[in-house]
CSV table of C-alpha atoms in Angstrom, one decimal:
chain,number,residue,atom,x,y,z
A,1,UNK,CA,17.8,-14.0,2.1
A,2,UNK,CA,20.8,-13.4,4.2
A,3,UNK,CA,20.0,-9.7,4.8
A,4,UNK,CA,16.0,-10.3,5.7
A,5,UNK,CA,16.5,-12.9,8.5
A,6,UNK,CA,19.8,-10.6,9.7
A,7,UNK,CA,17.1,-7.6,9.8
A,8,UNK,CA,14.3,-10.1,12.1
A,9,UNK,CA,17.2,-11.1,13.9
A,10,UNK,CA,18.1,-7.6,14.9
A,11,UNK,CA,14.7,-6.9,16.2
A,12,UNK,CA,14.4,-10.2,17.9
A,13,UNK,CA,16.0,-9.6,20.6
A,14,UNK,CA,14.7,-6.2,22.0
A,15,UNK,CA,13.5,-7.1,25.3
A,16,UNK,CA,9.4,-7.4,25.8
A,17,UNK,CA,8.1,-4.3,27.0
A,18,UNK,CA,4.2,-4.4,27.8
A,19,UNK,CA,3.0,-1.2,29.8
A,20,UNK,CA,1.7,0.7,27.1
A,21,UNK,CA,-0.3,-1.8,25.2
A,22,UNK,CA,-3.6,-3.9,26.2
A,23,UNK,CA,-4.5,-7.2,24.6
A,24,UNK,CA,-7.6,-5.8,23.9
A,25,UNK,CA,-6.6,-3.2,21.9
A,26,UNK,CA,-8.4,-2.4,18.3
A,27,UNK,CA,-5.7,-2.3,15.7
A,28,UNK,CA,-6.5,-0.3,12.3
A,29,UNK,CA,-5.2,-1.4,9.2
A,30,UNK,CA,-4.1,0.8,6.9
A,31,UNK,CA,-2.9,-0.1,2.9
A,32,UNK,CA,0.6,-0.6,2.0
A,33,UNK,CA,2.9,-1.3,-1.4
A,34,UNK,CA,6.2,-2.4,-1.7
A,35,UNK,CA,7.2,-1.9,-5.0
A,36,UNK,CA,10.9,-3.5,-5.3
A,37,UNK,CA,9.0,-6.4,-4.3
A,38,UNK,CA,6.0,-6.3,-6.5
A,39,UNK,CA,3.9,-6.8,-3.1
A,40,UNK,CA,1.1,-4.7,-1.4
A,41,UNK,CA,-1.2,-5.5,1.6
A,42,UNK,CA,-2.3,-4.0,4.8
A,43,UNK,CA,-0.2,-3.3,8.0
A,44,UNK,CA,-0.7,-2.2,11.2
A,45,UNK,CA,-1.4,1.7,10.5
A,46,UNK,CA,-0.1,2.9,14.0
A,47,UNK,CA,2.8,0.7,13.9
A,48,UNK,CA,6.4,2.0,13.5
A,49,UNK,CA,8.2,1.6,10.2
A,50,UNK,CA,12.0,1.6,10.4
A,51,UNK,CA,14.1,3.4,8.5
A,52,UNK,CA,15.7,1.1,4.8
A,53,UNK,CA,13.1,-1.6,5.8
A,54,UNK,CA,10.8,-3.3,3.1
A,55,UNK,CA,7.5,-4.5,4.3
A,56,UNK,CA,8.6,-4.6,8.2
A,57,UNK,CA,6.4,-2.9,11.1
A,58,UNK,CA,7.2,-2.5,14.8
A,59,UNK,CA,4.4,-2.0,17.3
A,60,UNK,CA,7.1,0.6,19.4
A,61,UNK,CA,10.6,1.3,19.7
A,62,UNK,CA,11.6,-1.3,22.3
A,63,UNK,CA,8.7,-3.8,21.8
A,64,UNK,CA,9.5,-7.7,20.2
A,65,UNK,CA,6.2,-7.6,19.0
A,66,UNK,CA,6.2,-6.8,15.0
A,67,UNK,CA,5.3,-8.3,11.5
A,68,UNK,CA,7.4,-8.5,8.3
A,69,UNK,CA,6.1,-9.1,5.3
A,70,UNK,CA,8.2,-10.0,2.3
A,71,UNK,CA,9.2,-12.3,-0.9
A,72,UNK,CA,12.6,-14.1,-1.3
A,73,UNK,CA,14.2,-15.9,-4.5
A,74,UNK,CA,14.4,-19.0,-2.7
A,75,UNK,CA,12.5,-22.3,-3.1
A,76,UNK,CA,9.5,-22.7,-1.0
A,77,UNK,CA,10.6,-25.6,0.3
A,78,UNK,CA,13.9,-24.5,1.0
A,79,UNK,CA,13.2,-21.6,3.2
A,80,UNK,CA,10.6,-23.6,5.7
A,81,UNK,CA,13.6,-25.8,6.4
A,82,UNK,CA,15.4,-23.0,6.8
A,83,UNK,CA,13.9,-20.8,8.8
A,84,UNK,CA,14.2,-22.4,12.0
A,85,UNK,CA,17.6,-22.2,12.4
A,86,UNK,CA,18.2,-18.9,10.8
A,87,UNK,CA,15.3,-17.4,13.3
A,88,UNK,CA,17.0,-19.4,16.0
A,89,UNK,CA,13.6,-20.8,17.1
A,90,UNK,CA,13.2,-23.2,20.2
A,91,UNK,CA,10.6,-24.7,19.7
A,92,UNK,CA,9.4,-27.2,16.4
A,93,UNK,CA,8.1,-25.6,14.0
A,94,UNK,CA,4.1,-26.7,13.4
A,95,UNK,CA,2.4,-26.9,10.8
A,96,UNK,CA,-1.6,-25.4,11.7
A,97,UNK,CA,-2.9,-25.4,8.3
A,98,UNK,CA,-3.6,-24.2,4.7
A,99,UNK,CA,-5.2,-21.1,4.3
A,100,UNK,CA,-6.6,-20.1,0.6
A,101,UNK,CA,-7.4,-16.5,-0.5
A,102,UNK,CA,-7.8,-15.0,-3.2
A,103,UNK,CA,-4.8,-14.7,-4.5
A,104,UNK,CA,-2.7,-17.4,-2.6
A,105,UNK,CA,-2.5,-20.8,-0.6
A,106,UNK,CA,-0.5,-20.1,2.6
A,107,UNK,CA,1.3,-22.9,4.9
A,108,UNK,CA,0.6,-21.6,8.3
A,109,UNK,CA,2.7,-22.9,10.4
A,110,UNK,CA,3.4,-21.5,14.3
A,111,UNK,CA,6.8,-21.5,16.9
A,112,UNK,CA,8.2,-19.9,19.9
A,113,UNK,CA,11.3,-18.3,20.3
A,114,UNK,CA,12.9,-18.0,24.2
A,115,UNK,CA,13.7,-14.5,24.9
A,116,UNK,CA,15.3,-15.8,28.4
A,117,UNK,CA,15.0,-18.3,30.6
A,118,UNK,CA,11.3,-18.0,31.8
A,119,UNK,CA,9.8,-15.7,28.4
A,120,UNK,CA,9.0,-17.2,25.6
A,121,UNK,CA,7.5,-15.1,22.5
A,122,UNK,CA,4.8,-17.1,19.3
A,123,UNK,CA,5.6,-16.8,16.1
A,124,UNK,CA,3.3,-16.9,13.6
A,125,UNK,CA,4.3,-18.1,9.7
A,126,UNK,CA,2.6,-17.9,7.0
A,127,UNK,CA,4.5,-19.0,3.3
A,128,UNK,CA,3.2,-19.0,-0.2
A,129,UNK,CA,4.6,-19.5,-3.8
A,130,UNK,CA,3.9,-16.4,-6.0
A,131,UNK,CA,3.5,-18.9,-9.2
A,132,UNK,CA,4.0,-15.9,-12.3
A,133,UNK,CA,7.1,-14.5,-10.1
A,134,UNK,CA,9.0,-18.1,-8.9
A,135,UNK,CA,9.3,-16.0,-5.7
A,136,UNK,CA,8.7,-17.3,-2.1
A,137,UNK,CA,6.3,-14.8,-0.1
A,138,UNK,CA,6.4,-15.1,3.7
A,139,UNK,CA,4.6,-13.3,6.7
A,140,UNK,CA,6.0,-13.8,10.2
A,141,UNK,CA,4.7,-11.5,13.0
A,142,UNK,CA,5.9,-12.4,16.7
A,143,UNK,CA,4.5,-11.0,19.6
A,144,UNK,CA,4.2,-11.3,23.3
A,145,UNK,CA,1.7,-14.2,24.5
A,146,UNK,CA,-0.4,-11.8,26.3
A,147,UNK,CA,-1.0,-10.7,23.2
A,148,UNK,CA,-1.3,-13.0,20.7
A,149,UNK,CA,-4.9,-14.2,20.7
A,150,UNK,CA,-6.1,-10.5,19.5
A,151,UNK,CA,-3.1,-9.8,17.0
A,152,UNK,CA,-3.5,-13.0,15.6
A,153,UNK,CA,-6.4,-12.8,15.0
A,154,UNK,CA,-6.9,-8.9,13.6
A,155,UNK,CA,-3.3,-8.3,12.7
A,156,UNK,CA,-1.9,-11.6,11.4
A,157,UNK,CA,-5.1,-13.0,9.6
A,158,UNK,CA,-5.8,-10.0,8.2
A,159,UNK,CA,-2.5,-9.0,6.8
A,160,UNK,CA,-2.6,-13.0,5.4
A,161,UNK,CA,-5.7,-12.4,3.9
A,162,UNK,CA,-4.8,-9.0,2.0
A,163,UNK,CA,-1.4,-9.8,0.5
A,164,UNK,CA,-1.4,-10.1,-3.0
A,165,UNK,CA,1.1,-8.8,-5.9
A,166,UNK,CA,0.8,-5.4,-6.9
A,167,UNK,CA,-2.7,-4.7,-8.3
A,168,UNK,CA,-3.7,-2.4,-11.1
A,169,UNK,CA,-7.2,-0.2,-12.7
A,170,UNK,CA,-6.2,0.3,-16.4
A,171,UNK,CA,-8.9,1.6,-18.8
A,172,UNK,CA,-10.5,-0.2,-21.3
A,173,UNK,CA,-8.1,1.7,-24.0
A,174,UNK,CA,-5.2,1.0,-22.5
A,175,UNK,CA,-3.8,3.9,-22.1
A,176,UNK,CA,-3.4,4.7,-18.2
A,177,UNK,CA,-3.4,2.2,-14.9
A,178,UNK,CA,-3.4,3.3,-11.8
A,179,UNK,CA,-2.5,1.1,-8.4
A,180,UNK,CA,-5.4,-0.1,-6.3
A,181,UNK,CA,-4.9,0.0,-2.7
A,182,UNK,CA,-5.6,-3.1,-0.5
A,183,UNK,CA,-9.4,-3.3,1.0
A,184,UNK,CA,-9.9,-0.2,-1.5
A,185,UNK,CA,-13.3,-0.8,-3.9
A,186,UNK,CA,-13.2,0.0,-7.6
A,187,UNK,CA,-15.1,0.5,-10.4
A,188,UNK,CA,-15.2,2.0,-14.0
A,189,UNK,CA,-18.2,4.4,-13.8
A,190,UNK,CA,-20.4,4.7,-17.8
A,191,UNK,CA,-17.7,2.9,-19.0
A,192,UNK,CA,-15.8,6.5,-19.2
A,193,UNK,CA,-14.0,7.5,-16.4
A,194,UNK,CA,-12.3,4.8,-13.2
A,195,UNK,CA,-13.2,5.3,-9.6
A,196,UNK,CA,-11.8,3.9,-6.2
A,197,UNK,CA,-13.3,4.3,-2.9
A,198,UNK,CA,-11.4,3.5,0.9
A,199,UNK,CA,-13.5,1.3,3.1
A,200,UNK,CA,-15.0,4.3,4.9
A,201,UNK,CA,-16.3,5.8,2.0
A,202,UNK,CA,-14.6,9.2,2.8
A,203,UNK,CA,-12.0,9.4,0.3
A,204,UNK,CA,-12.6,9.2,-3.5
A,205,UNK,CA,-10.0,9.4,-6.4
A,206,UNK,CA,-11.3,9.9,-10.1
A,207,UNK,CA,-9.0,8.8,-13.1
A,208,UNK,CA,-9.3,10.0,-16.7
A,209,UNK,CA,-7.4,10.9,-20.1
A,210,UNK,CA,-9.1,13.4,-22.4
A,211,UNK,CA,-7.5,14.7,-25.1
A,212,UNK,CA,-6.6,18.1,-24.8
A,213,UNK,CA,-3.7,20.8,-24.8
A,214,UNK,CA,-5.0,23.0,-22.0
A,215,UNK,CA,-4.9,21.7,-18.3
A,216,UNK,CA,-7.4,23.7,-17.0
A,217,UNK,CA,-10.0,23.1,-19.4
A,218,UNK,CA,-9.5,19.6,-19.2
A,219,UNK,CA,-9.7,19.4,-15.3
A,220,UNK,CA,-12.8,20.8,-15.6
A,221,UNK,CA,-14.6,19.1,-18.6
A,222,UNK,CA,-13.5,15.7,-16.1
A,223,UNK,CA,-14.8,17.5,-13.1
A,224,UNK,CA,-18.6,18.1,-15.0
A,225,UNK,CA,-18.5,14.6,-15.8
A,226,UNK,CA,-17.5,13.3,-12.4
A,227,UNK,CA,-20.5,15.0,-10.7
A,228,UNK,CA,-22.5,17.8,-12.3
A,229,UNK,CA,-22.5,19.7,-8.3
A,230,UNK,CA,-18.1,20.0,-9.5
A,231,UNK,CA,-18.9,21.8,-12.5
A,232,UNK,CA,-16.9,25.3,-12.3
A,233,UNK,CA,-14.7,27.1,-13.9
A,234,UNK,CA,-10.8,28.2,-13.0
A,235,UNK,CA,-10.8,31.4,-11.0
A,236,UNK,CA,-7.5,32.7,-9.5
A,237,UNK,CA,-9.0,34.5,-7.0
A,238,UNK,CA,-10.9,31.7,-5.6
A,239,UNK,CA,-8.4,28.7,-6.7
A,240,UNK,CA,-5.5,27.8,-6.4
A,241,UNK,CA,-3.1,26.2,-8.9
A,242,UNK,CA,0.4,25.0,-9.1
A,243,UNK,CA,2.2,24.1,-12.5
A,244,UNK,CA,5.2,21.8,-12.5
A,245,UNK,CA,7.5,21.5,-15.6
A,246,UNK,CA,10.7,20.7,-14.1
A,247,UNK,CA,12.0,17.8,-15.8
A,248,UNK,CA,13.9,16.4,-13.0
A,249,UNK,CA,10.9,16.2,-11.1
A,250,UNK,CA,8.0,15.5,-13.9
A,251,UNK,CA,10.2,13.1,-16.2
A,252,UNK,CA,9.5,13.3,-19.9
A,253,UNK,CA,5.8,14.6,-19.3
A,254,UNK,CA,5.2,18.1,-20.7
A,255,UNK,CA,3.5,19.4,-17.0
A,256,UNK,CA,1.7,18.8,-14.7
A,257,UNK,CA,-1.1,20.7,-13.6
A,258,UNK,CA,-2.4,21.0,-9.7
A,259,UNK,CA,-5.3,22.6,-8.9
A,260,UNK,CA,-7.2,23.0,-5.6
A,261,UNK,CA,-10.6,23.8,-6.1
A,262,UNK,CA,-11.5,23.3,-2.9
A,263,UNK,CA,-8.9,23.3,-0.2
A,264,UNK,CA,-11.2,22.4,2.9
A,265,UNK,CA,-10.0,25.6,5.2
A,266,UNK,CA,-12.6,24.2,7.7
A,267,UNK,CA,-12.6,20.5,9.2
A,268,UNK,CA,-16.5,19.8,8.1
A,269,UNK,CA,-15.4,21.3,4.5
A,270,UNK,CA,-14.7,18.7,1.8
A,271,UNK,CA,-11.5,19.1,-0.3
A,272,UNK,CA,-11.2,18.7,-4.1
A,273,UNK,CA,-8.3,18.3,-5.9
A,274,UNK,CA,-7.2,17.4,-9.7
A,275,UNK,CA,-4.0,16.6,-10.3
A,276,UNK,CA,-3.3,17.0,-14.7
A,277,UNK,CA,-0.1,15.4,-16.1
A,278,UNK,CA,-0.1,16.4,-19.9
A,279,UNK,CA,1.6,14.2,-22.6
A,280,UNK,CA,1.5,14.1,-26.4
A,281,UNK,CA,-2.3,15.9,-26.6
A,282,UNK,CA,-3.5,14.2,-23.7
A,283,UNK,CA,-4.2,15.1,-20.1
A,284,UNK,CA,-4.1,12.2,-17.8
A,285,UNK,CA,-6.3,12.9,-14.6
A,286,UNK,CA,-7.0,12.3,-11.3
A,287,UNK,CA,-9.4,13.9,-8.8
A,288,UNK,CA,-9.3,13.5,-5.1
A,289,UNK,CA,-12.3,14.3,-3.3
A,290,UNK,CA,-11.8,14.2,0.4
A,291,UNK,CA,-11.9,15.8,3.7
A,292,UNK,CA,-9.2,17.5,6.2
A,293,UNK,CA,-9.7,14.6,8.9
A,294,UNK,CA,-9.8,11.7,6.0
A,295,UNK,CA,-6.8,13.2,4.3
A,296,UNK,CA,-4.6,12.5,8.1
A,297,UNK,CA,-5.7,9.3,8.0
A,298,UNK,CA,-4.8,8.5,4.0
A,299,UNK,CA,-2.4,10.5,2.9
A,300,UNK,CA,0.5,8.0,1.9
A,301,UNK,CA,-2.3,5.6,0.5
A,302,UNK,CA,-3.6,9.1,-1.9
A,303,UNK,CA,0.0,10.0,-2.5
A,304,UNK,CA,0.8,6.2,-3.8
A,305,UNK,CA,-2.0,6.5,-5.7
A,306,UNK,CA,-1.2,9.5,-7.6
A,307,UNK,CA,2.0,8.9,-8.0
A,308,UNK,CA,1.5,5.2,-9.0
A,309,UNK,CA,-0.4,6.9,-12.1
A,310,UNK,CA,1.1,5.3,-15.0
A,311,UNK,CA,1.2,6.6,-18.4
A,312,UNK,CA,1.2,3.9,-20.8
A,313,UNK,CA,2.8,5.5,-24.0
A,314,UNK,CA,5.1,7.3,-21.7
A,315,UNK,CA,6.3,4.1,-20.8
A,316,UNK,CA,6.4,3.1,-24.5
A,317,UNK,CA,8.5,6.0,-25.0
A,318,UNK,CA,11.2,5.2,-22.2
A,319,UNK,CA,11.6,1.2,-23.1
A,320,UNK,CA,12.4,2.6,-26.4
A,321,UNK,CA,14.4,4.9,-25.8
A,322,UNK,CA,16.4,2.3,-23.4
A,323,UNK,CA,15.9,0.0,-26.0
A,324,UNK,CA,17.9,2.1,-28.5
């Protein structure tokens, strides 16, 4: 608790700055997971994210306005009383309203904090109970009034509306899941293979496990199924492939298997990728089908995807092997 309100602290009291920013201004949001804290959610996607901070964005280097977005083992209850004084807040802290979605009921609650004598900058609060953790999760973003009706209402509401725990696709065997990115759609497709879509439809991931000892033939038996336009086979002189089997960077999996297929050298070209991690006679996939601009836009949301891929009697293995 200590070290979170010592990290707003530190960024309360940067001095406003408000030249390079209108009020009008459309903010994207963009997915985002913290994993120590079993939350994900969506942020600000141009917004700055300092170095050894968990859940925290800054709208620019010297600018108060920013959101933080976090869970605490403290009682609910205990925190709201708290938080005035620890955010040294001058004004009462009011309580707007209840707020369900689907995965929590927030107290919203809203403050000021004096910057000096004549500037003032709102708070906004938003507090919840994560019931299966026991954890207190908490939104506060504070901004500059000239700004506050439109972050409010796209940054702050949205954000509120998005955070949930960590959410999973696993297949109907069991034995793969795979994180699902805030806003993201997903869907199992003939009850074979998993699928998830980003709001703008531009990027595509695919998720299998066929049982096989050969990567290649495996990526593109899953590639036929996935649409019959993909079906190909492996040529080195039009492909490209990279093989990873270091252990310090693989873990206990046997390899893993990249292969580009289609590595968009023009803008208007789409990329295809699959991406095989082999374990025990099975090759765990995912394809990513994509293009250069979309790929700018979502690469940390693809690459937490991918490497969110979870391996379910890989993970058997390891908690026994702790276990023994």
């Amino acid at each position: 608790m200590r070290k979170i309100i010592l990290l707003l602290m530190a960024f309360f009291v940067v001095m406003p700055t408000m030249a390079q920013f209108s009020n009008t201004d459309d903010v994207e949001m963009t997915p985002f997971f913290v994993n120590a804290l079993e939350l994900q959610g969506l942020r600000p996607a141009n917004w700055l994210v300092p170095q050894n901070t968990l859940g925290f964005f800054q709208r620019g280097p010297n600018d108060p306005t920013a959101i933080i977005m976090q869970s605490v083992e403290t009682e609910k209850d205990q925190f709201v009383s708290d938080l005035p004084t620890q955010l040294q807040l001058t004004d009462d802290l009011t309580f707007v309203e209840d707020i369900e979605t689907d995965f929590f009921i927030w107290e919203v609650y809203q403050s000021g904090r004096a910057v000096s004598e004549d500037f003032e900058l709102l708070v906004d609060i938003a507090i919840t109970e994560d019931a299966e953790s026991g954890r207190t999760v908490f939104i506060i973003m504070q901004t500059n009034p000239v700004f506050y009706d439109n972050l409010h209402e796209n940054v702050f509401l949205v954000a509120l509306d998005a955070l949930s725990p960590l959410q999973f696709y696993t297949d109907e065997a069991e034995t793969y899941s795979v994180p699902i990115p805030s806003s993201w759609e997903v869907s199992t497709i003939d009850e074979s293979f998993g699928q998830l879509t980003n709001p703008t439809g531009d990027v595509v991931v695919f998720f299998d496990a066929i049982e096989s000892d050969d990567a290649i033939v495996a990526s593109e038996t899953f590639l036929a199924e996935v649409n019959e336009d993909f079906e190909m086979t492996f040529n080195s002189d039009l492909h490209t492939i990279v093989v990873l089997d270091d252990a310090e960077r693989i873990g206990d999996l046997e390899a893993v298997t990249i292969i580009y297929w289609e590595n968009g050298d023009n803008p208007n070209e789409f990329v295809l990728q699959t991406v095989a991690r082999q374990y025990d006679g099975v090759v765990y996939l995912t394809a990513i089908v994509t293009s250069l601009p979309a790929i700018d836009t979502n690469e940390a949301t693809i690459s937490a995807i991918d490497n969110g891929f979870n391996i379910t009697a890989l993970e058997e293995a390891e908690e026994t092997n702790t276990e023994e």
